[in-house]
Tab-separated table of C-alpha atoms in Angstrom:
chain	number	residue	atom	x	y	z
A	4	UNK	CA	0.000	0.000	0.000
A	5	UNK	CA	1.398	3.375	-0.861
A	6	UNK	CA	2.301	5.880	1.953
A	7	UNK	CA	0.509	8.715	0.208
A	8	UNK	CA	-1.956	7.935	-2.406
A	9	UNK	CA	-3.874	11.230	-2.698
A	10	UNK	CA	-2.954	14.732	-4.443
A	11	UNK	CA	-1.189	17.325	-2.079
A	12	UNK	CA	-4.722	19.579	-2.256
A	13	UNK	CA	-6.731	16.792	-0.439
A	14	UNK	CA	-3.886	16.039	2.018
A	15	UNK	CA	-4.703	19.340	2.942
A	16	UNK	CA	-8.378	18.582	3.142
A	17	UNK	CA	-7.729	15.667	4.901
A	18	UNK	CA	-5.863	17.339	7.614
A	19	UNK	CA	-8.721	20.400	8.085
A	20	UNK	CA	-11.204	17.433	8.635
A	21	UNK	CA	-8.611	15.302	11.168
A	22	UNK	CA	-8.611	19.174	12.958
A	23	UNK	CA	-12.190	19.436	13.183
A	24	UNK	CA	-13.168	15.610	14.190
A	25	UNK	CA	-10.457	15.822	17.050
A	26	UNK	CA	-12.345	18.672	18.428
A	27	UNK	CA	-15.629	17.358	17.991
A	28	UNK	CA	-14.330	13.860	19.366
A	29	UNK	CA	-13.125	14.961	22.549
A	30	UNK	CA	-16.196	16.607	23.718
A	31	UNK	CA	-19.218	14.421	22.317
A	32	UNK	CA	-17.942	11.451	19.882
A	33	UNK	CA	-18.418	11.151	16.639
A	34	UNK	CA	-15.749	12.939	15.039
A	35	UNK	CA	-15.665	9.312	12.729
A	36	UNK	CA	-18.468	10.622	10.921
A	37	UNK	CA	-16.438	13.250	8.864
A	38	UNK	CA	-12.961	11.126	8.951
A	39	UNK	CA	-14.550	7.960	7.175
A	40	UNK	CA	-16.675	9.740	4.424
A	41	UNK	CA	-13.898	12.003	3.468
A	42	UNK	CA	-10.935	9.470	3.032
A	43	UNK	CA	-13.782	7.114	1.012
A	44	UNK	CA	-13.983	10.398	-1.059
A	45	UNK	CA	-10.192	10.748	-1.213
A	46	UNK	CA	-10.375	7.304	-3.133
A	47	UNK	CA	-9.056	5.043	-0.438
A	48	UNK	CA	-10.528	1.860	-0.215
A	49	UNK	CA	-13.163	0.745	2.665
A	50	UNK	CA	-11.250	-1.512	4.409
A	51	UNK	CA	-7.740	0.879	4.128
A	52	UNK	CA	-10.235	4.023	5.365
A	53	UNK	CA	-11.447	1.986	8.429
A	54	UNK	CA	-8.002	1.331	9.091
A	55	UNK	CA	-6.299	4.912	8.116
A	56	UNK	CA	-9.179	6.534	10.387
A	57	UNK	CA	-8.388	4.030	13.488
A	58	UNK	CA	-4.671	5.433	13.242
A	59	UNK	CA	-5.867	8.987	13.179
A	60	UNK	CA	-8.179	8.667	15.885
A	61	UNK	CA	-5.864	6.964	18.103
A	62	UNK	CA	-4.011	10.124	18.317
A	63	UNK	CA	-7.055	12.340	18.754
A	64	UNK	CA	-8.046	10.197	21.832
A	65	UNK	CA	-4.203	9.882	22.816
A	66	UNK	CA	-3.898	13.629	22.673
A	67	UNK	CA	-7.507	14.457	24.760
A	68	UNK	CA	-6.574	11.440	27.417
A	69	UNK	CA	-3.074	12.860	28.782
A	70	UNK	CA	-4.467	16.184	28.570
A	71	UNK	CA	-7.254	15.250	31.310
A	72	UNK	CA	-4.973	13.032	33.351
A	73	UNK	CA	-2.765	15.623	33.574
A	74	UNK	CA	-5.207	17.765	34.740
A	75	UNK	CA	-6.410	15.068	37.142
A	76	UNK	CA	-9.739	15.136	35.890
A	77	UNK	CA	-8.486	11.046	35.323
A	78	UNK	CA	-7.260	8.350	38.050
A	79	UNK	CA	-5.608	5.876	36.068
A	80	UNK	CA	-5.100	3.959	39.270
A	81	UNK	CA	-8.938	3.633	39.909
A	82	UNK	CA	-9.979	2.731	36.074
A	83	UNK	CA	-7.258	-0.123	35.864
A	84	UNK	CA	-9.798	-2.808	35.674
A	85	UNK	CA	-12.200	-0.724	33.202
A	86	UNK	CA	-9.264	-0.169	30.923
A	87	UNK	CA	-7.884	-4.008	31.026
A	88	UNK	CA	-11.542	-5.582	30.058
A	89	UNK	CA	-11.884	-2.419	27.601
A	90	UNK	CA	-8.840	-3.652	25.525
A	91	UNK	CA	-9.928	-7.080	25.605
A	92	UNK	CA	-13.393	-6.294	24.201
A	93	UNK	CA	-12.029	-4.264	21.770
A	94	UNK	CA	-9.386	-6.783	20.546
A	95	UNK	CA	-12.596	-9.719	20.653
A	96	UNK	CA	-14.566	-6.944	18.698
A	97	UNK	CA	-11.790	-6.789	16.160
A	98	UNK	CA	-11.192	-10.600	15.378
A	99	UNK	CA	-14.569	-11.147	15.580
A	100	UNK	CA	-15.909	-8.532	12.442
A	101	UNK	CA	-13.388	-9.990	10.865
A	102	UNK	CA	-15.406	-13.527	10.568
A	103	UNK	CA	-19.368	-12.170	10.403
A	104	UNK	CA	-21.421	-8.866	8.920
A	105	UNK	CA	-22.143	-6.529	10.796
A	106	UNK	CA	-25.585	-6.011	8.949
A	107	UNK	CA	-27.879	-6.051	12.133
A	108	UNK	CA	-25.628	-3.818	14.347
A	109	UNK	CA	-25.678	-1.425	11.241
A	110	UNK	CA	-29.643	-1.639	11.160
A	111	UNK	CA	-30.330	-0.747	15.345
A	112	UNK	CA	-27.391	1.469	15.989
A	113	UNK	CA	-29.165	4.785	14.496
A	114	UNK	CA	-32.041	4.190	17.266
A	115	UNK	CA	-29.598	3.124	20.504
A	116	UNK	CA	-27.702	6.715	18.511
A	117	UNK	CA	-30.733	8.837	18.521
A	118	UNK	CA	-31.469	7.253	21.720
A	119	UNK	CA	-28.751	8.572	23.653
A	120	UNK	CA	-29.485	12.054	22.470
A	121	UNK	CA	-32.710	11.943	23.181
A	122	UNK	CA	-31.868	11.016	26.628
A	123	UNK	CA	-29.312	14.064	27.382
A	124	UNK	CA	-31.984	16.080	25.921
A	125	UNK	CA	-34.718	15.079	28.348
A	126	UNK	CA	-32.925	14.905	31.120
A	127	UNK	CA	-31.736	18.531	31.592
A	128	UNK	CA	-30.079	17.753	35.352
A	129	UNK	CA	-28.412	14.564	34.308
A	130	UNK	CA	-24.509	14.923	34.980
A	131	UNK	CA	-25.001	17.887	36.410
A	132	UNK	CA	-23.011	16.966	39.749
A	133	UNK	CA	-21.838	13.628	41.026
A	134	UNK	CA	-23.956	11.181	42.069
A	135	UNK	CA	-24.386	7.592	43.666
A	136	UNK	CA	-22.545	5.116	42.370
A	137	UNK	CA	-24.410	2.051	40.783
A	138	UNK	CA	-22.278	-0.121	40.032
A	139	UNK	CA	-19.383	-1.395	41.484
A	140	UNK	CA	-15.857	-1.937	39.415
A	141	UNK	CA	-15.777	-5.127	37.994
A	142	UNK	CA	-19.305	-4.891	36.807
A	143	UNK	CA	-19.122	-1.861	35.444
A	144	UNK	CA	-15.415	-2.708	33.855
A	145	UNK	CA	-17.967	-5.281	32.217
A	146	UNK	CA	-20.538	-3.348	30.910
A	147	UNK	CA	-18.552	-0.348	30.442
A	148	UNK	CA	-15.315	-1.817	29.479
A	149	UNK	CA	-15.832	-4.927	28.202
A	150	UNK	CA	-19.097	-4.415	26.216
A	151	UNK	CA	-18.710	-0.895	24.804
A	152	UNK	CA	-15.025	-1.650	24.016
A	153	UNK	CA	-16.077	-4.853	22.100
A	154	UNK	CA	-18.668	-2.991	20.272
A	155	UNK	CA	-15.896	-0.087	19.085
A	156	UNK	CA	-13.395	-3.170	17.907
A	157	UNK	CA	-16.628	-4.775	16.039
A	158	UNK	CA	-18.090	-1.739	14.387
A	159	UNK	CA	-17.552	2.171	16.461
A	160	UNK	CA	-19.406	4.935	15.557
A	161	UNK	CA	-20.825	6.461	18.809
A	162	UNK	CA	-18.554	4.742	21.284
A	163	UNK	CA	-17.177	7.625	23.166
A	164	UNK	CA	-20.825	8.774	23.752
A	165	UNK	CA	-21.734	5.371	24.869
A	166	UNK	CA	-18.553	5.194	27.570
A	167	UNK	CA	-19.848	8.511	28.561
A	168	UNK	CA	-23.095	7.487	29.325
A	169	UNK	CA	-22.347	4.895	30.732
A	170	UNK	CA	-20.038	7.133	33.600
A	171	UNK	CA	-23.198	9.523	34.371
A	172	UNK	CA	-25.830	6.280	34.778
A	173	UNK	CA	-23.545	3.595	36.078
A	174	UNK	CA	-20.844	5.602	38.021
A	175	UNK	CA	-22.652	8.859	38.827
A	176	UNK	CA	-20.101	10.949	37.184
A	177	UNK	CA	-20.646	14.235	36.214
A	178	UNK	CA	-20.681	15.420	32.397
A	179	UNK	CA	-17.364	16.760	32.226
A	180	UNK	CA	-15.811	14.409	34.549
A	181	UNK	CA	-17.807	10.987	32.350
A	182	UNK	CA	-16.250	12.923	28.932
A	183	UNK	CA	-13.091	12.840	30.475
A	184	UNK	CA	-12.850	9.152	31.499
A	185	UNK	CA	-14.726	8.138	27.923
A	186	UNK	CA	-11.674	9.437	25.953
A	187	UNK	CA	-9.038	7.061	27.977
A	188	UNK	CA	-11.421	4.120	27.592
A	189	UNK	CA	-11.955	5.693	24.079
A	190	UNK	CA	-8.170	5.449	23.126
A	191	UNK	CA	-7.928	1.807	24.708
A	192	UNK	CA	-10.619	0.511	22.328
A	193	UNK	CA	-9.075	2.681	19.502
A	194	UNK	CA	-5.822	1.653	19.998
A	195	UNK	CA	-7.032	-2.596	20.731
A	196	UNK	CA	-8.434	-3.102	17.277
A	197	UNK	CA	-5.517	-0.961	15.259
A	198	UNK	CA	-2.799	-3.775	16.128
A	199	UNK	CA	-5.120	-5.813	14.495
A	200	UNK	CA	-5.587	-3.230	11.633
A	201	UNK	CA	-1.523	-3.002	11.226
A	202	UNK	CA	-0.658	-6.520	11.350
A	203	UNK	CA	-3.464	-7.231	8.559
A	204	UNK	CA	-1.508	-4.496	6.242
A	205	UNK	CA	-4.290	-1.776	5.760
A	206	UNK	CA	-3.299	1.223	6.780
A	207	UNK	CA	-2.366	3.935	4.649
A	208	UNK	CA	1.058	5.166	6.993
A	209	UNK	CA	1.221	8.785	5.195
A	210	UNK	CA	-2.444	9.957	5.019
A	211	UNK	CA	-2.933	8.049	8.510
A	212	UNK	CA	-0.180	9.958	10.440
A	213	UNK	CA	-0.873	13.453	8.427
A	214	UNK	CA	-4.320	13.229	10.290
A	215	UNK	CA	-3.111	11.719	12.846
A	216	UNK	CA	-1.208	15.191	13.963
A	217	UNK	CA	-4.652	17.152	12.860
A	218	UNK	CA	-6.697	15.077	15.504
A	219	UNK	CA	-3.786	15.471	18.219
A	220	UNK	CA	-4.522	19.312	17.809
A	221	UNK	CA	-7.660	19.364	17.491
A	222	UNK	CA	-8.380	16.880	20.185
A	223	UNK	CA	-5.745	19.263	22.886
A	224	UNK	CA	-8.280	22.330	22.263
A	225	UNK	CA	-11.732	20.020	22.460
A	226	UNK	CA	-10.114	18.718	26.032
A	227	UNK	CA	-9.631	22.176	27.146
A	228	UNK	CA	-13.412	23.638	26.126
A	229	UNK	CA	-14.065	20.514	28.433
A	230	UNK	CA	-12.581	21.678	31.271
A	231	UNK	CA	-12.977	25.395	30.999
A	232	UNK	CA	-17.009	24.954	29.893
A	233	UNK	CA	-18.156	21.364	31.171
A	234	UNK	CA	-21.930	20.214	30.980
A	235	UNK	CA	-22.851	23.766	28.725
A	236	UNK	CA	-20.743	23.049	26.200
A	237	UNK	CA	-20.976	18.817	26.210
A	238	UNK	CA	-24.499	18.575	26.692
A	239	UNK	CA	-25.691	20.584	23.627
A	240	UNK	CA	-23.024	18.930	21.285
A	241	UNK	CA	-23.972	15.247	22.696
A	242	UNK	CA	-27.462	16.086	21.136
A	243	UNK	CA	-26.289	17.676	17.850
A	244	UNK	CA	-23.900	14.714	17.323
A	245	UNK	CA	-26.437	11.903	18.076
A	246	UNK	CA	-28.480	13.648	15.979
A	247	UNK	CA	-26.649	13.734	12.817
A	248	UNK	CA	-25.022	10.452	13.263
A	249	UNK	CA	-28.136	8.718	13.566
A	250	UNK	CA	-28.962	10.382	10.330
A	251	UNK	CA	-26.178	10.017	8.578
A	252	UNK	CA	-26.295	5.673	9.906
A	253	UNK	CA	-30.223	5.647	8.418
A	254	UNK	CA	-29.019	7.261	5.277
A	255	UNK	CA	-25.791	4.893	4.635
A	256	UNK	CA	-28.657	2.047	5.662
A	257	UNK	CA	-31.263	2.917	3.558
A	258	UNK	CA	-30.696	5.315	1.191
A	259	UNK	CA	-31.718	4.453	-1.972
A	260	UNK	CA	-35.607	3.597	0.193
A	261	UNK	CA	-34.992	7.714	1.422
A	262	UNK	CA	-34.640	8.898	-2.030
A	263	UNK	CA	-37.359	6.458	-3.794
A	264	UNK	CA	-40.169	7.753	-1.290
A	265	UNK	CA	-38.678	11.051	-1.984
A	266	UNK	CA	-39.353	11.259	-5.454
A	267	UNK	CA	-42.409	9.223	-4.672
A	268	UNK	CA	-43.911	12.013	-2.677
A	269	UNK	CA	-41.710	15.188	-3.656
């Protein structure tokens, strides 16, 4: 696989887009939603994109994770056990899509997407402060960890909103402090199912890394908005994000059904 494969002009494209979807990424998720599409427009491949964009974000997540431990916004000593079963779902996540479709994950993840929004949207004082604690460690390392990690290795889009919501309901975290712990779970899973991504040959090294330095910057100022604006700023961009991914998952689902009833009825 060539190191570069695209014309200097859209390197520079791709690197704007890394930018954005490392800000976006560290405060709600999602930033996968512009990576993907625009390396599939750059004319890489599906399988090198998936791959290319797991490199990229793995520095976005990277970037955003030592930027809140440093801050101590992250224990790493408490979330020891959360991170261990997140890698291992991730890498089971990995091997596994590898061997079956994906078809009926693609089909209900726009609802459990939308649902999520919905959710932060309704409940104006959820995160708000810290609460009681549901669950204790391993089980939550399970759910958390283990199940949302596997799910990012199998297919991804959404998972850092997941591992957030899963700190407010089942740890009692608040929104800024959940965000935080999301993006170090976030860059566990990320960085599980790339070794898997490398040692099969698909990523593209040049276009991966060029991003790769856009989602590092862009991820260091999302982190900061974090800190410096909490549940104001997360809250309203959880919703906007869920919303568009869910729309953008129903449209790469079924979107020659959207545009027949379109012209059907338009």
């Amino acid at each position: 696989m060539d190191w570069l494969m695209v014309s200097p002009e859209m390197l520079g494209v791709l690197f704007a887009v890394a930018l954005l979807a490392g800000f976006i990424d560290s405060i709600a998720g999602g930033g996968g939603l512009l990576t993907v599409p625009v390396l599939l427009a750059a004319g890489v491949p599906p399988a090198q994109a998936l791959a290319t964009n797991k490199l990229q974000s793995v520095g976005g997540s990277l970037s955003a994770s030592l930027y809140f431990i440093r801050r101590k916004a992250v224990n790493l000593g408490e979330q020891k056990l959360t991170i261990l079963l997140t890698l291992i779902g991730s890498i089971a996540g990995a091997i596994l899509v590898q061997h079956m479709r994906a078809d009926l994950l693609r089909q209900m993840l726009p609802l459990l997407v939308i649902g999520i929004g919905l959710y932060f949207l309704l409940t104006p004082r959820l995160g708000e402060s810290d609460r009681q604690r549901r669950l204790s460690a391993l089980p939550f390392g399970l759910v958390a960890g283990g199940c949302v990690g596997f799910y990012d290795g199998f297919f991804g889009p959404g998972a850092g909103s997941f591992y957030a919501l899963a700190y407010v309901t089942l740890c009692g975290f608040n929104l800024a402090k959940s965000t935080a712990h999301a993006k170090v779970l976030n860059f566990t899973s990320n960085f599980g199912s790339l070794i898997f991504f490398i040692i099969g040959g698909k990523v593209v090294w040049g276009i991966g890394l060029l991003m790769l330095v856009g989602q590092v910057l862009g991820a260091r100022m999302g982190a900061h908005m974090v800190m410096t604006r909490g549940q104001k700023l997360i809250r309203p961009m959880i919703v906007v994000v869920s919303l568009v991914m869910s729309l953008k998952l129903l449209y790469d689902s079924h979107g020659a059904e959207i545009q027949q009833w379109l012209t059907m009825h338009f």
